[in-house]
XYZ file of C-alpha atoms in Angstrom:
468
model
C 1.973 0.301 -11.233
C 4.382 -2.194 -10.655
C 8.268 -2.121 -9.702
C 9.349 -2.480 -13.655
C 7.749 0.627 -14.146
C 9.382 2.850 -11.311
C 11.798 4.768 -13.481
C 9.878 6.582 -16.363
C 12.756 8.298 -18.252
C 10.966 8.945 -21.516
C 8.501 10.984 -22.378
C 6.329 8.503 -24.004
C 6.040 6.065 -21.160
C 4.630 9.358 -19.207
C 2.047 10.059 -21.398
C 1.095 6.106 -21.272
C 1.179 6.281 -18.086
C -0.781 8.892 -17.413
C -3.329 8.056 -20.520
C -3.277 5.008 -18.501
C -5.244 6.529 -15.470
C -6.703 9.887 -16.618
C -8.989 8.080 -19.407
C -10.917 5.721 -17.096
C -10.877 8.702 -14.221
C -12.125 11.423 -17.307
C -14.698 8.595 -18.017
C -15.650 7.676 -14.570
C -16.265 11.594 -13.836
C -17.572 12.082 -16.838
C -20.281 9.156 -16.460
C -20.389 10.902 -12.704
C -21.984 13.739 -14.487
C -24.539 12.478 -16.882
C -26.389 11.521 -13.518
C -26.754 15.213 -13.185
C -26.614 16.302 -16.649
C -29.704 13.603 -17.880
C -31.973 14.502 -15.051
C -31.433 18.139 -16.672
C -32.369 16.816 -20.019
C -35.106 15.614 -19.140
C -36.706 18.039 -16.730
C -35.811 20.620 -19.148
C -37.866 19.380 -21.990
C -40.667 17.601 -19.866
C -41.087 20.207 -16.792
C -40.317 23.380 -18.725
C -37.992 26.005 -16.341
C -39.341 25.568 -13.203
C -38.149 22.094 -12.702
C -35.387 23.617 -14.438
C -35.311 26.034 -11.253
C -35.919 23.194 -9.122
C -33.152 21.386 -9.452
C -30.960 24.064 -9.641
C -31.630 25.159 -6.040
C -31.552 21.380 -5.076
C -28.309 21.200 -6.626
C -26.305 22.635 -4.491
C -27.461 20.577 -1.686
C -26.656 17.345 -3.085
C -23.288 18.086 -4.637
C -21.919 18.789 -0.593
C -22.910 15.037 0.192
C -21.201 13.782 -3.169
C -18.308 15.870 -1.902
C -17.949 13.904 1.581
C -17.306 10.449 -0.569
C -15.284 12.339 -2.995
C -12.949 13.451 -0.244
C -12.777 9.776 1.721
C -11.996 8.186 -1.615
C -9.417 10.869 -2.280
C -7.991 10.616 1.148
C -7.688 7.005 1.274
C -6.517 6.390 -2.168
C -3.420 8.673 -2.490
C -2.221 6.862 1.371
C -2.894 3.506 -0.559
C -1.349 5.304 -3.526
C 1.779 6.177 -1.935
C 2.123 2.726 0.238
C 2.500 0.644 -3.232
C 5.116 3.466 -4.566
C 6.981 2.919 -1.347
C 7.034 -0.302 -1.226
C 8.097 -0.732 -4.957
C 10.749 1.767 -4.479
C 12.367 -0.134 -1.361
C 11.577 -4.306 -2.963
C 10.032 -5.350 0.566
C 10.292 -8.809 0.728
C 6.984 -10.813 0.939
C 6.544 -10.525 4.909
C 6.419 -6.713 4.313
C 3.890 -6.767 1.579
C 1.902 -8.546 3.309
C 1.767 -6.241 6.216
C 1.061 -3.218 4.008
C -1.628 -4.843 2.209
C -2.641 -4.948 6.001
C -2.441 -1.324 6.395
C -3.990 -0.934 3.300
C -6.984 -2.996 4.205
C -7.202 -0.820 7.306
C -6.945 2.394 5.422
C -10.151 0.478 3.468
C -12.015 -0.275 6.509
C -11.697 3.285 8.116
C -13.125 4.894 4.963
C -16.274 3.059 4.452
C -17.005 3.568 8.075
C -16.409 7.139 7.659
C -18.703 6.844 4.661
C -21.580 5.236 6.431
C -20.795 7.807 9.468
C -21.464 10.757 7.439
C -24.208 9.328 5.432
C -26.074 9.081 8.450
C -25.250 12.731 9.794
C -26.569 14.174 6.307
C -29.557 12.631 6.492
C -30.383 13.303 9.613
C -29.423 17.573 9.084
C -32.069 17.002 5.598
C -34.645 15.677 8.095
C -34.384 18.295 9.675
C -33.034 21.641 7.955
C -34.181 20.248 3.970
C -36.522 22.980 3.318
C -34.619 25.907 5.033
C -31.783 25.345 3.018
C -33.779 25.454 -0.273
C -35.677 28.903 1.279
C -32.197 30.258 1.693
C -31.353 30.222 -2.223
C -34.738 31.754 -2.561
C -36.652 29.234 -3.814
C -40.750 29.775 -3.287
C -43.374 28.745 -4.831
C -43.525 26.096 -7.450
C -39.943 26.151 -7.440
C -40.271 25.313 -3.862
C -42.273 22.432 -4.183
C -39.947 20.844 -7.015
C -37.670 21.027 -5.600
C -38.798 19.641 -2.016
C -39.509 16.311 -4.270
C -36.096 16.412 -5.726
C -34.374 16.210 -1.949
C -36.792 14.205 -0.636
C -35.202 11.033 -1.305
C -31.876 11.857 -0.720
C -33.194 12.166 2.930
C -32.591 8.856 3.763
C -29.627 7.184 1.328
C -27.149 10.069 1.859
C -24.898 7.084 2.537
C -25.114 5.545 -0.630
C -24.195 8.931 -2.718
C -21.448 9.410 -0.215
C -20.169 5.183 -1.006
C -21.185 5.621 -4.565
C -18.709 8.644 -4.870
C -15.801 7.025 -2.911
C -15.822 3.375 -4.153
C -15.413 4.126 -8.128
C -11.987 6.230 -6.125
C -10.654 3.256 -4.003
C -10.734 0.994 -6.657
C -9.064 2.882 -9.428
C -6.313 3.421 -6.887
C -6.519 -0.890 -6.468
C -4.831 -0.631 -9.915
C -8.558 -1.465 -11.308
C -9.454 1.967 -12.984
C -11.160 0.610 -16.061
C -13.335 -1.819 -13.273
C -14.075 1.322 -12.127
C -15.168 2.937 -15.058
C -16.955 -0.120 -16.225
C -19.172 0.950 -12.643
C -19.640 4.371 -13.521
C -21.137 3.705 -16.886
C -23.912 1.223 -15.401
C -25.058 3.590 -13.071
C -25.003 6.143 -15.341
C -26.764 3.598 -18.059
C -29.406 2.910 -15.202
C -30.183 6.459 -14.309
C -30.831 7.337 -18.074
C -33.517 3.920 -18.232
C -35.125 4.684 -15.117
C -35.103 8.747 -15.933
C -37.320 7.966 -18.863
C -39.656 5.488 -16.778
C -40.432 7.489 -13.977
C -39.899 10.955 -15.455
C -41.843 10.403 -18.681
C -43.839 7.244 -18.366
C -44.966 7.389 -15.177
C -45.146 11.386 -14.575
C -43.240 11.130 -11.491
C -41.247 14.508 -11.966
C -38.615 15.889 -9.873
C -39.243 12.972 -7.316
C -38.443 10.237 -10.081
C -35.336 12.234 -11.066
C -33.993 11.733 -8.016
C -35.054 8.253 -7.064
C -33.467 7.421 -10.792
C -30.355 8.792 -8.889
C -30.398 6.822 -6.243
C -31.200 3.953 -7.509
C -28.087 4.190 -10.069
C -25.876 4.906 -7.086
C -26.537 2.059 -5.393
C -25.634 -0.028 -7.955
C -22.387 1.668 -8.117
C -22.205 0.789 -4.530
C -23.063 -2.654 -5.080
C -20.492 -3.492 -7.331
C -18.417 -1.740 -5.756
C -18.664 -3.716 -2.662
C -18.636 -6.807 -5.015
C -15.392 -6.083 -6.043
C -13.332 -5.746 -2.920
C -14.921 -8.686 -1.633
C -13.764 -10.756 -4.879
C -10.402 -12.248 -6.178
C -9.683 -9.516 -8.679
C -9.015 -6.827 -5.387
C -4.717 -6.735 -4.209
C -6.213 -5.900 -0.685
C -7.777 -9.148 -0.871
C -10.140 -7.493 1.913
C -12.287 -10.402 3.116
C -9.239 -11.751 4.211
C -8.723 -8.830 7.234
C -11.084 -8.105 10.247
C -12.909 -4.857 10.122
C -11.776 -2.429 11.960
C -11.980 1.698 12.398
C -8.745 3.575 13.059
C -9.581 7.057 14.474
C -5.990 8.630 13.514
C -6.239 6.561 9.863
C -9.425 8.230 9.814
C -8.093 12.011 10.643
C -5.075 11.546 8.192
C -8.002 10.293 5.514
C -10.060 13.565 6.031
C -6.814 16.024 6.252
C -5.567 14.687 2.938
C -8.890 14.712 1.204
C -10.563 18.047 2.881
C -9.027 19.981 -0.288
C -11.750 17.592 -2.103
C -14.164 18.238 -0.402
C -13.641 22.075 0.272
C -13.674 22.297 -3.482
C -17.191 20.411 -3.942
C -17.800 23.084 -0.687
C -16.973 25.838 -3.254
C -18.825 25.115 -6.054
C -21.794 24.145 -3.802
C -21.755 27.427 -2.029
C -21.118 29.414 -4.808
C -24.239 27.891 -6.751
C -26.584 28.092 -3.956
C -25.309 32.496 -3.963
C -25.791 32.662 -7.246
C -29.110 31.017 -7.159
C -29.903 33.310 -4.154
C -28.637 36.432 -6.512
C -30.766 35.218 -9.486
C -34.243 35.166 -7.910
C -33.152 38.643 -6.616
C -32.037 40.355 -9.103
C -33.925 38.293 -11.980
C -36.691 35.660 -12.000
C -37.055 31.808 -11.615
C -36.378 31.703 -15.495
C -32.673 33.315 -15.056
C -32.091 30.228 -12.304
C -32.833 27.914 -15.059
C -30.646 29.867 -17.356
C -28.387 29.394 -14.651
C -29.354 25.450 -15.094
C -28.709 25.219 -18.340
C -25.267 26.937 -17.990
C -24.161 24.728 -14.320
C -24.720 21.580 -16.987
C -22.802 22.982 -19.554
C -19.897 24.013 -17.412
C -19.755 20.802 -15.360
C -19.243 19.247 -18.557
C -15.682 20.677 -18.286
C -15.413 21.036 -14.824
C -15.457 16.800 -14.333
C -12.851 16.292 -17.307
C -10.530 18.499 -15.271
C -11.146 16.685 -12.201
C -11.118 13.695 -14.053
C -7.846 14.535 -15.624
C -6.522 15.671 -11.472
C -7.959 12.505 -10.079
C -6.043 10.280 -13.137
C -2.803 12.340 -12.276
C -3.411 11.467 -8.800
C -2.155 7.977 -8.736
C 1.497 7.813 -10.552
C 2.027 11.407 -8.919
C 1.421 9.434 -5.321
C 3.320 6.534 -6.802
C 6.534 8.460 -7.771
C 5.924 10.664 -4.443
C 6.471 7.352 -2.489
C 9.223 6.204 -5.225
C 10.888 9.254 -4.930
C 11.024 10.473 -8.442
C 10.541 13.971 -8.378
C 11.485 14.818 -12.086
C 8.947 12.511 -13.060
C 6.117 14.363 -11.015
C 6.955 17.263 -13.090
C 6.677 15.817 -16.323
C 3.250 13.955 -15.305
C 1.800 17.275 -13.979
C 3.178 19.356 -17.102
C 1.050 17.226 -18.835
C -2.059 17.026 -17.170
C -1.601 20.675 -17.363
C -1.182 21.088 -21.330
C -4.335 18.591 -21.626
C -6.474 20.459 -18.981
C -5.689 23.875 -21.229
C -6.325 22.571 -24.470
C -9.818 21.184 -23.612
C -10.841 24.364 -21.085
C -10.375 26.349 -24.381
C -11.914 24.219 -27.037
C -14.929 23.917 -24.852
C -15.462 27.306 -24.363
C -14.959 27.839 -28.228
C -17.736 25.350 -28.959
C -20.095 27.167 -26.805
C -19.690 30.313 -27.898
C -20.202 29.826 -31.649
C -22.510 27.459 -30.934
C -24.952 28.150 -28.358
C -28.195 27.892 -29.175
C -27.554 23.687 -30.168
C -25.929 23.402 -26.425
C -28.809 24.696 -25.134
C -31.248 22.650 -26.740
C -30.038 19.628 -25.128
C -31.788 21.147 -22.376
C -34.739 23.227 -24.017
C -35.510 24.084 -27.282
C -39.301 25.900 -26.994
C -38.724 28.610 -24.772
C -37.177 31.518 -26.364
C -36.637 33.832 -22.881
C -34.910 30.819 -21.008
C -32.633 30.600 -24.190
C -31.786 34.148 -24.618
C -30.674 34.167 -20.988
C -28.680 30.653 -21.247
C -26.739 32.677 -24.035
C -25.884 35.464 -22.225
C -24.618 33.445 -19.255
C -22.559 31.406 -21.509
C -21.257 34.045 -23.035
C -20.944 35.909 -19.598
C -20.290 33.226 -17.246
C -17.317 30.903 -19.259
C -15.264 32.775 -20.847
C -12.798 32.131 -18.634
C -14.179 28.409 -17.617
C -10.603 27.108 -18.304
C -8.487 28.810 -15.831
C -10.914 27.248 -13.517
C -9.718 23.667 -14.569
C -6.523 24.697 -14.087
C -7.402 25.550 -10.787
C -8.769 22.212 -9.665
C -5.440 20.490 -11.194
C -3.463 22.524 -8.395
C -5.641 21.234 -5.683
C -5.274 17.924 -6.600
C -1.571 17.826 -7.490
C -1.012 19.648 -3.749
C -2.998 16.598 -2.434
C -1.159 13.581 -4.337
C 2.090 14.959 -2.934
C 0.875 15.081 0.466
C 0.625 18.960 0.659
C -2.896 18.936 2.304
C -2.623 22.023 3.905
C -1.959 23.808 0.755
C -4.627 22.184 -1.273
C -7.107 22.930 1.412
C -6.066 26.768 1.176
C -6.436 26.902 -2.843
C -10.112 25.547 -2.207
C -10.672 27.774 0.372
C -9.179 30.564 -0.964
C -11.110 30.280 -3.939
C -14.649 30.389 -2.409
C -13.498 33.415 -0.422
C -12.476 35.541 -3.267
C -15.292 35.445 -5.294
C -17.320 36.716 -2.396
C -16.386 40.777 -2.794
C -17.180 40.242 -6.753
C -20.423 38.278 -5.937
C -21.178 41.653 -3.047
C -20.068 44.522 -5.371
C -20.534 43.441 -9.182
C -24.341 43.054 -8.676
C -25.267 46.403 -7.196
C -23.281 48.301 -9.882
C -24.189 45.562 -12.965
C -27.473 44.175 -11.791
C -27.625 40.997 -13.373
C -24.713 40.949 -15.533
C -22.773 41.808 -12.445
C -23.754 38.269 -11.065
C -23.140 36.342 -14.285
C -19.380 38.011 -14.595
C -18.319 37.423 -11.142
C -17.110 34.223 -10.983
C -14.435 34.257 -14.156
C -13.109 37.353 -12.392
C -12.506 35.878 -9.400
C -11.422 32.400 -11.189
C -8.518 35.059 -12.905
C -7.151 36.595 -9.712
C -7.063 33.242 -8.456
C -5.316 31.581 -11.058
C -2.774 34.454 -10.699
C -1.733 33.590 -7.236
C -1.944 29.953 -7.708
C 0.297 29.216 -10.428
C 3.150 30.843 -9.133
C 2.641 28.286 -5.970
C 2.057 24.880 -8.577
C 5.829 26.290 -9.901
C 7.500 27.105 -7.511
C 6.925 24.094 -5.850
C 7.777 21.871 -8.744
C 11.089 22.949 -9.670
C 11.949 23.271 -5.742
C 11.250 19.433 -5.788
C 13.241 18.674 -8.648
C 16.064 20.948 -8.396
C 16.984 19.484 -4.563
C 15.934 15.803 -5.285
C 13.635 15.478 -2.810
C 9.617 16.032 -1.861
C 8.672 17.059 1.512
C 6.027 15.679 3.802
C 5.706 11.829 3.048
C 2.657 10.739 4.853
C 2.767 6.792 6.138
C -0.346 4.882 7.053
């Protein structure tokens, strides 16, 4: 965003502006999760429900190292986000600029060495702890042994899905979000090629799922790199010496922990509810459960795509000081996160059996149970994505400490419906827990989103301004 745009009085330049960034982020996340969704597609109709299974318990696993990039990018975007806001806002002269783009650079540096950092942890706690983590959701068996091959080679490049999450991030807050896009949707144009050569014409299974993964994400991570490195980049980042900051790097994790507590919460809660299935049901309600993660994720990444697009002009008028305009930008992410929760869910319930058969089509047990988790499981899928916009509108204004709490608050709560609904329901009781929870969550939440926002605009002012 540039200085001519600062003061948005209308509401049609806020709904350009934020069509501006939430398309290429609803596209990028989208793209994000046709890795996922494909692999499904394809296991489903080639490997039947135990690679179904498979993946499903490996799931949960990979989603907390995507999480780690997702909250670096997060982190250091909105401080990069908020430096060009404050900077526009106050007409620094050229000497100035510079010297953020300095900062900026720095901010740059610090987060792919965090990247790299924890990519290198992760796959040194796989070497080691891989298998009991997949024993822990219950997986034995063939299920086991699928999905063994599906982590295996996520062993060693935990650092590229950690860079392949944060770059697409970094450089849609570079003002580049349809280069970023344009990333995404190789990758994701890869991993559907080399899906059907290793999955289906070379018989590779679960292993060639993943490795189609991987290799997709390091193209991502390729261009990525490509990018900051060329003339299109503001950071112009060849032009600046490495270099870590340790407090850069704190202030990067604070601000994006909500991001990652949230990838936290839907990791843990899949890996309980695949833990819950095999107990209370079989390996064919886990794939049910499959079939049902896709579906939901579906929805899940246009809401974060729509938070993550909201991200940057809410940062931007945080640092420009434009309060009533972060109302009218998060009133509308809002409206457009509500009306797509509840189309989705419409769609799926008077059509389920087609939704399913993206994923399987010949089994008629794993699509009686996909049914009854849709039905079960989503009806209230929406408040959910209304849910994730609070956690990322707390973080683009700098309240970390209250995004983190929303993400951590909702992983605790479901965990009495998860404990109690089961023993009295069985399975049902395990399929109906989380939209419970999702409601009494939603009911303290939104009081907090409002409250906050008309505090803001009523006394002129937003607290808590981080500076790099």
């Amino acid at each position: 965003m540039q200085a001519n745009n600062l003061d948005i009085a209308n509401e049609r330049s806020i709904k350009r502006t934020f069509w501006r960034y939430a398309i290429p982020s609803i596209a990028a996340m989208l793209v994000n999760g046709l890795y996922q969704i494909i692999d499904g597609m394809f296991i489903g109709h080639y490997l039947g429900y135990q690679g179904l299974a498979g993946i499903s318990i490996s799931w949960p696993i990979i989603y907390v190292i995507a999480g780690v990039g997702l909250m670096i990018g997060m982190g250091a975007g909105s401080l990069n986000s908020v430096s060009r806001g404050r900077d526009a806002a106050t007409q620094k002269d050229s000497i100035e600029a510079s010297r953020t783009h300095a900062e900026m650079a720095k901010t740059l540096y610090t987060a792919m060495g965090l990247a790299i950092g924890f990519g290198l942890l992760f796959s040194y706690l796989l070497f080691l702890n891989g298998t009991h983590l997949l024993l822990a959701q219950g997986a034995e068996g063939q299920v086991l042994v699928l999905a063994q091959d599906y982590l295996s080679p996520f062993v060693w490049t935990a650092a590229i899905t950690i860079l392949a999450s944060a770059l697409p991030i970094l450089i849609r807050n570079d003002e580049s979000p349809n280069i970023a896009t344009a990333l995404m949707v190789t990758g994701a144009c890869m991993n559907i090629v080399l899906d059907y050569l290793l999955i289906v014409q070379f018989d590779m299974g679960l292993k060639g799922a993943a490795l189609a993964t991987v290799c997709a994400q390091l193209s991502v991570c390729v261009g990525g790199f490509a990018y900051f490195l060329s003339t299109k980049t503001q950071l112009k980042l060849s032009a600046h010496r490495p270099s870590f900051n340790t407090k850069l790097a704190a202030r990067i994790l604070l601000l994006g922990s909500s991001s990652f507590v949230m990838y936290i919460y839907t990791s843990f809660v899949f890996a309980l509810h695949n833990r819950l299935f095999m107990e209370y049901g079989t390996s064919i309600t886990v794939a049910a459960f499959a079939i049902v993660g896709y579906l939901m994720v579906l929805y899940y990444f246009i809401a974060e795509g729509i938070g993550e697009g909201m991200q940057p002009p809410v940062s931007f008028f945080l640092g420009a000081a434009q309060p009533h305009n972060i109302k009218k930008m998060v009133l509308l992410a809002a409206t457009v996160t509500l009306t797509i929760g509840l189309s989705w869910v419409a769609i799926l319930n008077l059509f389920p059996e087609i939704m399913i058969g993206l994923f399987n089509s010949d089994d008629p047990t794993l699509i009686q149970e996909a049914v009854t988790g849709i039905h079960l499981h989503l009806f209230a899928m929406f408040i959910d994505g209304l849910i994730v916009l609070a956690i990322m509108y707390f973080m683009a204004v700098n309240q970390g400490g209250k995004s983190l709490a929303i993400s951590i608050g909702n992983m605790l709560i479901q965990l009495p419906f998860l404990y109690i609904l089961p023993k009295w329901l069985g399975i049902y009781g395990v399929w109906i827990a989380m939209p419970l929870s999702n409601v009494v969550m939603f009911l303290i939440v939104a009081p907090m989103v409002w409250y906050h926002l008309n505090a803001a605009t009523s006394h002129k002012q937003i607290p808590n301004l981080v500076t790099v």
